Amino acid sequence: MSQPDVIALLKKAKENNNHFTFLVGAGLSAESGIPTFRGEDGYWVIGSKNYHPQEMATRQMFTKHPKEVWEWYLSRIKAYGKSIPNEGHYALVEFEKHLQGQFSLVSQNVDGLNLKAGNSIDHFYPIHGDLTFIRCFNECSDELYKIRDFFNPEEEITKETFDRLVCPKCKGITRPHVLWFDEAYDEKFYRLNSVLEIAEKTDVLFTIGTTGTTSLPHHIFQTALQNRTLIIDINPDDTIFSQVLYEYDNGFVIREKSGSALPKILKRMKI
Ligand code: APR
């Protein structure tokens, strides 16, 4: 399928009031200076042992070493606080403006950049959480609290910082509002059922900046294949998704960075 064919199909889908779902991963934020997950990632040290994010980002590690795990997240929150949305984020805001109710944004990213760019919460599904929020570790309520009300990303992290991260309701410890590797997706915090419903009604699926490694994004992709959905993958590298799309007659692979590919598609769709 050529690029002009895809643009014609996208314009027709918009006119036919079809539903567009944008499934985004760490690659969308790469041009904002945020390292991807499976790229060159830093280690973290507790005691004398180096840990990988996959070992750090767990309920088990938090239960054993809450202060150290909080310190690791606070350093990421500081980094995210300095990051600004890139052209790919702003293109998704434009898509939402023109598609409105035909638009769903399913994000694996926890950097808060989609909302910072201007996407509305109404069509936004942060399925791995959002590091700009914290919540009660003991779940005395489902309430999400803005991290900025407890910690200013511009400030230094000190022992005193940790003492401030207490639940306003029960005074117990809080946790970052993110899905840990040893936890399961749910509707309450990660919009699981809503996203499964969206996957079923999706007519056009964009997979952007993701290796498709985690289970819910993989399920969304599989549902789209079963429903013969038009699928467009945007990624400078090959992934398990693009490998399938090369053999799928309603798919298109754009081997490009999202910061340039998305604005181009917008322009060619003349929206
Ligand atoms: N534009 C588009 N894609 C890009 C760009 C870019 N500028 N730069 C890198 N990429 C691609 C990489 O080629 C890679 O395929 O982004 C993808 C990032 O993949 P991962 O690092 O695996 O990130 P992601 O797919 O989002 O990981 C999913 O895994 O560890 C969990 O919770 C974590 O949300 C994360 C999930």
PDB file of C-alpha atoms and ligand atoms in Angstrom:
ATOM      1  CA  MET A   1       0.000   0.000   0.000  1.00  0.00           C
ATOM      2  CA  SER A   2       1.475   3.355  -0.975  1.00  0.00           C
ATOM      3  CA  GLN A   3       1.496   6.466   1.247  1.00  0.00           C
ATOM      4  CA  PRO A   4      -1.081   8.284  -0.987  1.00  0.00           C
ATOM      5  CA  ASP A   5      -3.432   5.258  -0.691  1.00  0.00           C
ATOM      6  CA  VAL A   6      -3.152   5.409   3.098  1.00  0.00           C
ATOM      7  CA  ILE A   7      -3.858   9.160   3.165  1.00  0.00           C
ATOM      8  CA  ALA A   8      -6.924   8.624   0.953  1.00  0.00           C
ATOM      9  CA  LEU A   9      -8.124   5.843   3.278  1.00  0.00           C
ATOM     10  CA  LEU A  10      -7.573   8.052   6.347  1.00  0.00           C
ATOM     11  CA  LYS A  11      -9.519  10.946   4.817  1.00  0.00           C
ATOM     12  CA  LYS A  12     -12.374   8.586   3.868  1.00  0.00           C
ATOM     13  CA  ALA A  13     -12.366   7.067   7.403  1.00  0.00           C
ATOM     14  CA  LYS A  14     -12.683  10.569   8.902  1.00  0.00           C
ATOM     15  CA  GLU A  15     -15.569  11.434   6.553  1.00  0.00           C
ATOM     16  CA  ASN A  16     -17.293   8.135   7.404  1.00  0.00           C
ATOM     17  CA  ASN A  17     -17.135   9.027  11.110  1.00  0.00           C
ATOM     18  CA  ASN A  18     -14.829   6.050  11.752  1.00  0.00           C
ATOM     19  CA  HIS A  19     -13.033   5.682  15.096  1.00  0.00           C
ATOM     20  CA  PHE A  20      -9.294   6.466  15.240  1.00  0.00           C
ATOM     21  CA  THR A  21      -7.206   5.001  18.092  1.00  0.00           C
ATOM     22  CA  PHE A  22      -3.633   6.159  18.686  1.00  0.00           C
ATOM     23  CA  LEU A  23      -1.633   3.642  20.754  1.00  0.00           C
ATOM     24  CA  VAL A  24       1.591   5.340  21.815  1.00  0.00           C
ATOM     25  CA  GLY A  25       4.786   4.203  23.558  1.00  0.00           C
ATOM     26  CA  ALA A  26       8.077   5.613  24.800  1.00  0.00           C
ATOM     27  CA  GLY A  27       9.223   6.429  21.263  1.00  0.00           C
ATOM     28  CA  LEU A  28       6.682   9.267  21.107  1.00  0.00           C
ATOM     29  CA  SER A  29       8.586  11.012  23.939  1.00  0.00           C
ATOM     30  CA  ALA A  30      12.082  10.131  22.702  1.00  0.00           C
ATOM     31  CA  GLU A  31      12.359  13.459  20.817  1.00  0.00           C
ATOM     32  CA  SER A  32      11.489  15.212  24.104  1.00  0.00           C
ATOM     33  CA  GLY A  33      14.698  13.765  25.549  1.00  0.00           C
ATOM     34  CA  ILE A  34      13.067  11.003  27.612  1.00  0.00           C
ATOM     35  CA  PRO A  35      14.945   7.668  27.273  1.00  0.00           C
ATOM     36  CA  THR A  36      12.884   4.809  25.859  1.00  0.00           C
ATOM     37  CA  PHE A  37      12.376   1.788  28.063  1.00  0.00           C
ATOM     38  CA  ARG A  38      14.369  -0.780  26.137  1.00  0.00           C
ATOM     39  CA  GLY A  39      16.947   1.627  24.884  1.00  0.00           C
ATOM     40  CA  GLU A  40      20.182   2.346  26.751  1.00  0.00           C
ATOM     41  CA  ASP A  41      18.685   2.664  30.241  1.00  0.00           C
ATOM     42  CA  GLY A  42      20.505   3.558  33.441  1.00  0.00           C
ATOM     43  CA  TYR A  43      21.016   1.151  36.261  1.00  0.00           C
ATOM     44  CA  TRP A  44      19.943   1.915  39.777  1.00  0.00           C
ATOM     45  CA  VAL A  45      21.804   0.882  42.890  1.00  0.00           C
ATOM     46  CA  ILE A  46      20.399  -0.319  46.236  1.00  0.00           C
ATOM     47  CA  GLY A  47      23.097  -1.384  48.682  1.00  0.00           C
ATOM     48  CA  SER A  48      25.843  -2.632  46.379  1.00  0.00           C
ATOM     49  CA  LYS A  49      23.567  -4.279  43.769  1.00  0.00           C
ATOM     50  CA  ASN A  50      22.654  -2.708  40.434  1.00  0.00           C
ATOM     51  CA  TYR A  51      19.007  -3.011  39.488  1.00  0.00           C
ATOM     52  CA  HIS A  52      17.268  -2.686  36.124  1.00  0.00           C
ATOM     53  CA  PRO A  53      13.992  -0.728  35.872  1.00  0.00           C
ATOM     54  CA  GLN A  54      12.116  -4.014  35.478  1.00  0.00           C
ATOM     55  CA  GLU A  55      13.314  -5.020  38.974  1.00  0.00           C
ATOM     56  CA  MET A  56      12.882  -1.546  40.467  1.00  0.00           C
ATOM     57  CA  ALA A  57       9.378  -0.874  39.148  1.00  0.00           C
ATOM     58  CA  THR A  58       7.697  -3.561  41.256  1.00  0.00           C
ATOM     59  CA  ARG A  59       5.355  -3.629  44.247  1.00  0.00           C
ATOM     60  CA  GLN A  60       7.734  -6.148  45.841  1.00  0.00           C
ATOM     61  CA  MET A  61      10.754  -3.787  45.671  1.00  0.00           C
ATOM     62  CA  PHE A  62       8.630  -0.856  46.925  1.00  0.00           C
ATOM     63  CA  THR A  63       7.410  -2.898  49.889  1.00  0.00           C
ATOM     64  CA  LYS A  64      11.008  -3.815  50.801  1.00  0.00           C
ATOM     65  CA  HIS A  65      12.699  -0.467  50.010  1.00  0.00           C
ATOM     66  CA  PRO A  66      10.017   2.272  49.785  1.00  0.00           C
ATOM     67  CA  LYS A  67      12.421   5.205  50.260  1.00  0.00           C
ATOM     68  CA  GLU A  68      14.911   3.972  47.642  1.00  0.00           C
ATOM     69  CA  VAL A  69      12.183   3.196  45.109  1.00  0.00           C
ATOM     70  CA  TRP A  70      10.560   6.599  45.750  1.00  0.00           C
ATOM     71  CA  GLU A  71      13.976   8.224  45.276  1.00  0.00           C
ATOM     72  CA  TRP A  72      14.320   6.459  41.888  1.00  0.00           C
ATOM     73  CA  TYR A  73      10.874   7.713  40.801  1.00  0.00           C
ATOM     74  CA  LEU A  74      11.483  11.238  42.120  1.00  0.00           C
ATOM     75  CA  SER A  75      14.628  11.456  39.979  1.00  0.00           C
ATOM     76  CA  ARG A  76      12.511  10.449  36.927  1.00  0.00           C
ATOM     77  CA  ILE A  77       9.816  12.974  37.934  1.00  0.00           C
ATOM     78  CA  LYS A  78      12.525  15.659  38.096  1.00  0.00           C
ATOM     79  CA  ALA A  79      13.662  14.690  34.577  1.00  0.00           C
ATOM     80  CA  TYR A  80      10.090  14.618  33.247  1.00  0.00           C
ATOM     81  CA  GLY A  81       9.382  18.026  34.838  1.00  0.00           C
ATOM     82  CA  LYS A  82      12.040  19.560  32.556  1.00  0.00           C
ATOM     83  CA  SER A  83      10.776  17.765  29.396  1.00  0.00           C
ATOM     84  CA  ILE A  84       8.516  19.511  26.921  1.00  0.00           C
ATOM     85  CA  PRO A  85       6.129  17.964  24.382  1.00  0.00           C
ATOM     86  CA  ASN A  86       7.505  17.516  20.844  1.00  0.00           C
ATOM     87  CA  GLU A  87       5.891  17.887  17.405  1.00  0.00           C
ATOM     88  CA  GLY A  88       4.496  14.361  17.676  1.00  0.00           C
ATOM     89  CA  HIS A  89       2.608  15.241  20.878  1.00  0.00           C
ATOM     90  CA  TYR A  90       1.241  18.451  19.348  1.00  0.00           C
ATOM     91  CA  ALA A  91       0.128  16.591  16.206  1.00  0.00           C
ATOM     92  CA  LEU A  92      -1.938  14.272  18.441  1.00  0.00           C
ATOM     93  CA  VAL A  93      -3.594  17.360  19.977  1.00  0.00           C
ATOM     94  CA  GLU A  94      -4.522  18.508  16.450  1.00  0.00           C
ATOM     95  CA  PHE A  95      -5.876  15.051  15.580  1.00  0.00           C
ATOM     96  CA  GLU A  96      -8.097  15.217  18.680  1.00  0.00           C
ATOM     97  CA  LYS A  97      -9.294  18.723  17.792  1.00  0.00           C
ATOM     98  CA  HIS A  98     -10.441  17.548  14.337  1.00  0.00           C
ATOM     99  CA  LEU A  99     -11.655  14.050  15.249  1.00  0.00           C
ATOM    100  CA  GLN A 100     -13.252  14.806  18.653  1.00  0.00           C
ATOM    101  CA  GLY A 101     -15.436  11.802  19.575  1.00  0.00           C
ATOM    102  CA  GLN A 102     -13.815   9.733  16.796  1.00  0.00           C
ATOM    103  CA  PHE A 103     -10.482   9.983  18.695  1.00  0.00           C
ATOM    104  CA  SER A 104      -8.959   7.803  21.466  1.00  0.00           C
ATOM    105  CA  LEU A 105      -5.399   8.157  22.782  1.00  0.00           C
ATOM    106  CA  VAL A 106      -4.077   5.077  24.598  1.00  0.00           C
ATOM    107  CA  SER A 107      -0.699   5.844  26.154  1.00  0.00           C
ATOM    108  CA  GLN A 108       1.870   3.545  27.781  1.00  0.00           C
ATOM    109  CA  ASN A 109       3.891   6.588  28.798  1.00  0.00           C
ATOM    110  CA  VAL A 110       3.833   7.958  32.364  1.00  0.00           C
ATOM    111  CA  ASP A 111       5.601  11.245  31.582  1.00  0.00           C
ATOM    112  CA  GLY A 112       2.422  13.379  31.464  1.00  0.00           C
ATOM    113  CA  LEU A 113       3.470  14.940  28.124  1.00  0.00           C
ATOM    114  CA  ASN A 114       0.187  14.192  26.263  1.00  0.00           C
ATOM    115  CA  LEU A 115      -1.863  16.252  28.747  1.00  0.00           C
ATOM    116  CA  LYS A 116       0.923  18.844  28.960  1.00  0.00           C
ATOM    117  CA  ALA A 117       0.691  19.205  25.119  1.00  0.00           C
ATOM    118  CA  GLY A 118      -3.067  19.816  25.343  1.00  0.00           C
ATOM    119  CA  ASN A 119      -4.879  16.507  24.802  1.00  0.00           C
ATOM    120  CA  SER A 120      -8.045  16.357  26.886  1.00  0.00           C
ATOM    121  CA  ILE A 121      -8.596  13.829  29.657  1.00  0.00           C
ATOM    122  CA  ASP A 122     -11.927  12.828  27.972  1.00  0.00           C
ATOM    123  CA  HIS A 123     -10.322  10.756  25.209  1.00  0.00           C
ATOM    124  CA  PHE A 124      -7.100   9.872  27.058  1.00  0.00           C
ATOM    125  CA  TYR A 125      -6.307   6.398  28.488  1.00  0.00           C
ATOM    126  CA  PRO A 126      -2.987   6.267  30.395  1.00  0.00           C
ATOM    127  CA  ILE A 127      -2.897   2.451  30.729  1.00  0.00           C
ATOM    128  CA  HIS A 128       0.402   2.413  32.681  1.00  0.00           C
ATOM    129  CA  GLY A 129      -0.521   5.348  34.957  1.00  0.00           C
ATOM    130  CA  ASP A 130       0.934   8.837  35.119  1.00  0.00           C
ATOM    131  CA  LEU A 131       3.936   9.934  37.212  1.00  0.00           C
ATOM    132  CA  THR A 132       2.460  13.416  37.680  1.00  0.00           C
ATOM    133  CA  PHE A 133       0.060  11.764  40.169  1.00  0.00           C
ATOM    134  CA  ILE A 134       0.491   9.770  43.390  1.00  0.00           C
ATOM    135  CA  ARG A 135      -2.017   7.730  45.403  1.00  0.00           C
ATOM    136  CA  CYS A 136      -2.422   5.949  48.733  1.00  0.00           C
ATOM    137  CA  PHE A 137      -0.287   2.755  48.824  1.00  0.00           C
ATOM    138  CA  ASN A 138      -2.880   1.120  51.109  1.00  0.00           C
ATOM    139  CA  GLU A 139      -5.722   2.283  48.778  1.00  0.00           C
ATOM    140  CA  CYS A 140      -7.694   3.938  51.610  1.00  0.00           C
ATOM    141  CA  SER A 141      -9.283   5.710  48.613  1.00  0.00           C
ATOM    142  CA  ASP A 142      -8.887   5.696  44.806  1.00  0.00           C
ATOM    143  CA  GLU A 143      -8.061   9.385  44.826  1.00  0.00           C
ATOM    144  CA  LEU A 144      -5.161  10.628  42.688  1.00  0.00           C
ATOM    145  CA  TYR A 145      -3.102  13.527  44.074  1.00  0.00           C
ATOM    146  CA  LYS A 146      -0.896  15.847  41.999  1.00  0.00           C
ATOM    147  CA  ILE A 147       2.757  15.087  42.816  1.00  0.00           C
ATOM    148  CA  ARG A 148       3.432  18.856  42.598  1.00  0.00           C
ATOM    149  CA  ASP A 149       1.383  19.322  45.806  1.00  0.00           C
ATOM    150  CA  PHE A 150       3.960  17.183  47.622  1.00  0.00           C
ATOM    151  CA  PHE A 151       7.213  17.645  45.660  1.00  0.00           C
ATOM    152  CA  ASN A 152       8.431  20.404  43.392  1.00  0.00           C
ATOM    153  CA  PRO A 153      10.494  18.800  40.546  1.00  0.00           C
ATOM    154  CA  GLU A 154      12.825  21.812  40.709  1.00  0.00           C
ATOM    155  CA  GLU A 155      13.780  21.037  44.332  1.00  0.00           C
ATOM    156  CA  GLU A 156      16.533  18.652  45.486  1.00  0.00           C
ATOM    157  CA  ILE A 157      15.483  15.219  46.797  1.00  0.00           C
ATOM    158  CA  THR A 158      16.271  14.972  50.524  1.00  0.00           C
ATOM    159  CA  LYS A 159      15.303  12.534  53.296  1.00  0.00           C
ATOM    160  CA  GLU A 160      12.687  15.140  54.304  1.00  0.00           C
ATOM    161  CA  THR A 161      11.081  14.863  50.839  1.00  0.00           C
ATOM    162  CA  PHE A 162      10.085  11.250  51.562  1.00  0.00           C
ATOM    163  CA  ASP A 163       8.417  12.304  54.850  1.00  0.00           C
ATOM    164  CA  ARG A 164       6.096  14.598  52.872  1.00  0.00           C
ATOM    165  CA  LEU A 165       4.823  11.794  50.622  1.00  0.00           C
ATOM    166  CA  VAL A 166       2.003  10.746  52.974  1.00  0.00           C
ATOM    167  CA  CYS A 167      -1.654  10.119  52.126  1.00  0.00           C
ATOM    168  CA  PRO A 168      -3.726  13.213  53.057  1.00  0.00           C
ATOM    169  CA  LYS A 169      -6.533  10.912  54.202  1.00  0.00           C
ATOM    170  CA  CYS A 170      -4.968   8.074  56.243  1.00  0.00           C
ATOM    171  CA  LYS A 171      -1.408   9.492  56.690  1.00  0.00           C
ATOM    172  CA  GLY A 172      -0.033   6.192  55.344  1.00  0.00           C
ATOM    173  CA  ILE A 173       2.678   6.117  52.657  1.00  0.00           C
ATOM    174  CA  THR A 174       1.823   7.046  49.089  1.00  0.00           C
ATOM    175  CA  ARG A 175       3.021   5.371  45.893  1.00  0.00           C
ATOM    176  CA  PRO A 176       3.640   6.592  42.371  1.00  0.00           C
ATOM    177  CA  HIS A 177       0.517   6.236  40.206  1.00  0.00           C
ATOM    178  CA  VAL A 178       2.135   3.745  37.832  1.00  0.00           C
ATOM    179  CA  LEU A 179       1.484   0.099  36.924  1.00  0.00           C
ATOM    180  CA  TRP A 180       4.317  -2.038  38.361  1.00  0.00           C
ATOM    181  CA  PHE A 181       5.696  -5.084  36.564  1.00  0.00           C
ATOM    182  CA  ASP A 182       4.279  -7.444  39.249  1.00  0.00           C
ATOM    183  CA  GLU A 183       0.776  -5.896  39.089  1.00  0.00           C
ATOM    184  CA  ALA A 184      -2.195  -6.347  36.761  1.00  0.00           C
ATOM    185  CA  TYR A 185      -4.106  -3.910  34.545  1.00  0.00           C
ATOM    186  CA  ASP A 186      -7.523  -2.921  35.936  1.00  0.00           C
ATOM    187  CA  GLU A 187     -10.318  -0.475  35.077  1.00  0.00           C
ATOM    188  CA  LYS A 188     -10.081   1.542  38.306  1.00  0.00           C
ATOM    189  CA  PHE A 189      -6.549   2.854  37.810  1.00  0.00           C
ATOM    190  CA  TYR A 190      -5.549   1.814  34.276  1.00  0.00           C
ATOM    191  CA  ARG A 191      -8.845   1.856  32.274  1.00  0.00           C
ATOM    192  CA  LEU A 192      -8.586  -1.811  31.172  1.00  0.00           C
ATOM    193  CA  ASN A 193     -12.247  -2.462  30.251  1.00  0.00           C
ATOM    194  CA  SER A 194     -12.654   0.947  28.599  1.00  0.00           C
ATOM    195  CA  VAL A 195      -9.613   0.273  26.405  1.00  0.00           C
ATOM    196  CA  LEU A 196     -10.804  -3.229  25.464  1.00  0.00           C
ATOM    197  CA  GLU A 197     -14.136  -1.712  24.348  1.00  0.00           C
ATOM    198  CA  ILE A 198     -12.308   0.963  22.341  1.00  0.00           C
ATOM    199  CA  ALA A 199     -10.170  -1.684  20.637  1.00  0.00           C
ATOM    200  CA  GLU A 200     -13.352  -3.456  19.445  1.00  0.00           C
ATOM    201  CA  LYS A 201     -14.815  -0.260  17.907  1.00  0.00           C
ATOM    202  CA  THR A 202     -11.542   0.984  16.355  1.00  0.00           C
ATOM    203  CA  ASP A 203     -11.574   1.433  12.544  1.00  0.00           C
ATOM    204  CA  VAL A 204      -8.101   2.987  12.264  1.00  0.00           C
ATOM    205  CA  LEU A 205      -5.255   2.024  14.660  1.00  0.00           C
ATOM    206  CA  PHE A 206      -1.983   3.969  14.794  1.00  0.00           C
ATOM    207  CA  THR A 207       0.788   2.210  16.759  1.00  0.00           C
ATOM    208  CA  ILE A 208       3.416   4.837  17.492  1.00  0.00           C
ATOM    209  CA  GLY A 209       6.854   4.481  19.117  1.00  0.00           C
ATOM    210  CA  THR A 210       6.293   1.125  20.777  1.00  0.00           C
ATOM    211  CA  THR A 211       7.908  -2.299  20.663  1.00  0.00           C
ATOM    212  CA  GLY A 212       4.496  -3.803  21.520  1.00  0.00           C
ATOM    213  CA  THR A 213       6.083  -5.733  24.375  1.00  0.00           C
ATOM    214  CA  THR A 214       3.393  -5.381  27.049  1.00  0.00           C
ATOM    215  CA  SER A 215       0.201  -7.426  27.101  1.00  0.00           C
ATOM    216  CA  LEU A 216      -2.601  -4.845  26.758  1.00  0.00           C
ATOM    217  CA  PRO A 217      -1.044  -3.015  23.766  1.00  0.00           C
ATOM    218  CA  HIS A 218      -0.406  -6.419  22.184  1.00  0.00           C
ATOM    219  CA  HIS A 219      -4.073  -7.366  22.744  1.00  0.00           C
ATOM    220  CA  ILE A 220      -5.240  -4.091  21.131  1.00  0.00           C
ATOM    221  CA  PHE A 221      -3.074  -4.887  18.083  1.00  0.00           C
ATOM    222  CA  GLN A 222      -4.387  -8.469  17.853  1.00  0.00           C
ATOM    223  CA  THR A 223      -8.013  -7.225  18.098  1.00  0.00           C
ATOM    224  CA  ALA A 224      -7.338  -4.792  15.241  1.00  0.00           C
ATOM    225  CA  LEU A 225      -5.913  -7.596  13.084  1.00  0.00           C
ATOM    226  CA  GLN A 226      -8.949  -9.831  13.786  1.00  0.00           C
ATOM    227  CA  ASN A 227     -11.319  -6.948  12.914  1.00  0.00           C
ATOM    228  CA  ARG A 228      -9.432  -6.202   9.670  1.00  0.00           C
ATOM    229  CA  THR A 229      -8.764  -2.678  10.991  1.00  0.00           C
ATOM    230  CA  LEU A 230      -6.526  -0.282   9.031  1.00  0.00           C
ATOM    231  CA  ILE A 231      -3.262  -0.297  11.038  1.00  0.00           C
ATOM    232  CA  ILE A 232      -0.417   2.187  10.621  1.00  0.00           C
ATOM    233  CA  ASP A 233       2.864   1.677  12.535  1.00  0.00           C
ATOM    234  CA  ILE A 234       5.167   4.682  13.020  1.00  0.00           C
ATOM    235  CA  ASN A 235       8.648   3.780  14.254  1.00  0.00           C
ATOM    236  CA  PRO A 236      12.186   4.322  12.886  1.00  0.00           C
ATOM    237  CA  ASP A 237      12.939   0.662  13.699  1.00  0.00           C
ATOM    238  CA  ASP A 238      11.257  -2.651  12.958  1.00  0.00           C
ATOM    239  CA  THR A 239       9.150  -4.192  15.755  1.00  0.00           C
ATOM    240  CA  ILE A 240       6.969  -7.259  16.265  1.00  0.00           C
ATOM    241  CA  PHE A 241       4.068  -5.084  15.033  1.00  0.00           C
ATOM    242  CA  SER A 242       5.751  -4.001  11.803  1.00  0.00           C
ATOM    243  CA  GLN A 243       6.864  -7.562  11.056  1.00  0.00           C
ATOM    244  CA  VAL A 244       3.187  -8.609  11.089  1.00  0.00           C
ATOM    245  CA  LEU A 245       2.064  -5.576   9.073  1.00  0.00           C
ATOM    246  CA  TYR A 246       4.403  -6.415   6.208  1.00  0.00           C
ATOM    247  CA  GLU A 247       2.204  -9.514   5.640  1.00  0.00           C
ATOM    248  CA  TYR A 248      -1.147  -7.813   6.473  1.00  0.00           C
ATOM    249  CA  ASP A 249      -3.087  -6.345   3.522  1.00  0.00           C
ATOM    250  CA  ASN A 250      -4.657  -3.489   5.528  1.00  0.00           C
ATOM    251  CA  GLY A 251      -1.479  -2.271   7.179  1.00  0.00           C
ATOM    252  CA  PHE A 252       1.145   0.373   6.523  1.00  0.00           C
ATOM    253  CA  VAL A 253       4.591   0.841   8.077  1.00  0.00           C
ATOM    254  CA  ILE A 254       6.062   4.352   8.303  1.00  0.00           C
ATOM    255  CA  ARG A 255       9.781   3.950   9.057  1.00  0.00           C
ATOM    256  CA  GLU A 256      10.154   7.417  10.552  1.00  0.00           C
ATOM    257  CA  LYS A 257      10.281   9.310  13.853  1.00  0.00           C
ATOM    258  CA  SER A 258       6.847  10.282  15.161  1.00  0.00           C
ATOM    259  CA  GLY A 259       7.876  13.937  15.575  1.00  0.00           C
ATOM    260  CA  SER A 260       8.075  14.268  11.787  1.00  0.00           C
ATOM    261  CA  ALA A 261       5.685  11.535  10.554  1.00  0.00           C
ATOM    262  CA  LEU A 262       2.577  12.661  12.481  1.00  0.00           C
ATOM    263  CA  PRO A 263       2.620  16.336  11.371  1.00  0.00           C
ATOM    264  CA  LYS A 264       3.113  15.162   7.759  1.00  0.00           C
ATOM    265  CA  ILE A 265       0.055  12.860   7.944  1.00  0.00           C
ATOM    266  CA  LEU A 266      -2.010  15.692   9.428  1.00  0.00           C
ATOM    267  CA  LYS A 267      -0.939  18.004   6.579  1.00  0.00           C
ATOM    268  CA  ARG A 268      -1.641  15.418   3.858  1.00  0.00           C
ATOM    269  CA  MET A 269      -5.065  14.686   5.361  1.00  0.00           C
ATOM    270  CA  LYS A 270      -5.626  18.457   5.187  1.00  0.00           C
ATOM    271  CA  ILE A 271      -7.006  18.574   8.727  1.00  0.00           C
TER     272      ILE A 271
HETATM  273  N1  APR B   1       9.647   8.096  17.061  1.00  0.00           N
HETATM  274  C1  APR B   1       8.980   6.916  17.059  1.00  0.00           C
HETATM  275  N2  APR B   1       9.445   5.780  17.631  1.00  0.00           N
HETATM  276  C2  APR B   1      10.652   5.872  18.235  1.00  0.00           C
HETATM  277  C3  APR B   1      11.420   7.057  18.282  1.00  0.00           C
HETATM  278  C4  APR B   1      10.861   8.208  17.663  1.00  0.00           C
HETATM  279  N3  APR B   1      11.508   9.376  17.649  1.00  0.00           N
HETATM  280  N4  APR B   1      12.584   6.796  18.947  1.00  0.00           N
HETATM  281  C5  APR B   1      12.535   5.489  19.323  1.00  0.00           C
HETATM  282  N5  APR B   1      11.393   4.935  18.887  1.00  0.00           N
HETATM  283  C6  APR B   1      10.911   3.561  19.071  1.00  0.00           C
HETATM  284  C7  APR B   1      11.975   2.524  19.289  1.00  0.00           C
HETATM  285  O1  APR B   1      12.461   2.060  18.036  1.00  0.00           O
HETATM  286  C8  APR B   1      11.189   1.434  20.019  1.00  0.00           C
HETATM  287  O2  APR B   1      10.595   0.555  19.079  1.00  0.00           O
HETATM  288  O3  APR B   1      10.148   3.541  20.254  1.00  0.00           O
HETATM  289  C9  APR B   1      10.078   2.212  20.728  1.00  0.00           C
HETATM  290  C10 APR B   1      10.239   2.240  22.235  1.00  0.00           C
HETATM  291  O4  APR B   1      10.067   0.924  22.680  1.00  0.00           O
HETATM  292  P1  APR B   1      10.196   0.585  24.246  1.00  0.00           P
HETATM  293  O5  APR B   1      11.426   1.239  24.791  1.00  0.00           O
HETATM  294  O6  APR B   1      10.002  -0.880  24.387  1.00  0.00           O
HETATM  295  O7  APR B   1       8.972   1.370  24.890  1.00  0.00           O
HETATM  296  P2  APR B   1       7.465   0.906  24.935  1.00  0.00           P
HETATM  297  O8  APR B   1       7.080   0.086  23.763  1.00  0.00           O
HETATM  298  O9  APR B   1       6.663   2.117  25.207  1.00  0.00           O
HETATM  299  O10 APR B   1       7.448  -0.019  26.253  1.00  0.00           O
HETATM  300  C11 APR B   1       6.175  -0.407  26.671  1.00  0.00           C
HETATM  301  O11 APR B   1       7.069  -1.496  28.609  1.00  0.00           O
HETATM  302  O12 APR B   1       8.547  -1.544  30.309  1.00  0.00           O
HETATM  303  C12 APR B   1       7.227  -1.272  30.001  1.00  0.00           C
HETATM  304  O13 APR B   1       5.896   0.230  31.182  1.00  0.00           O
HETATM  305  C13 APR B   1       6.939   0.173  30.278  1.00  0.00           C
HETATM  306  O14 APR B   1       5.382   1.559  29.074  1.00  0.00           O
HETATM  307  C14 APR B   1       6.506   0.726  28.925  1.00  0.00           C
HETATM  308  C15 APR B   1       6.140  -0.522  28.156  1.00  0.00           C
END
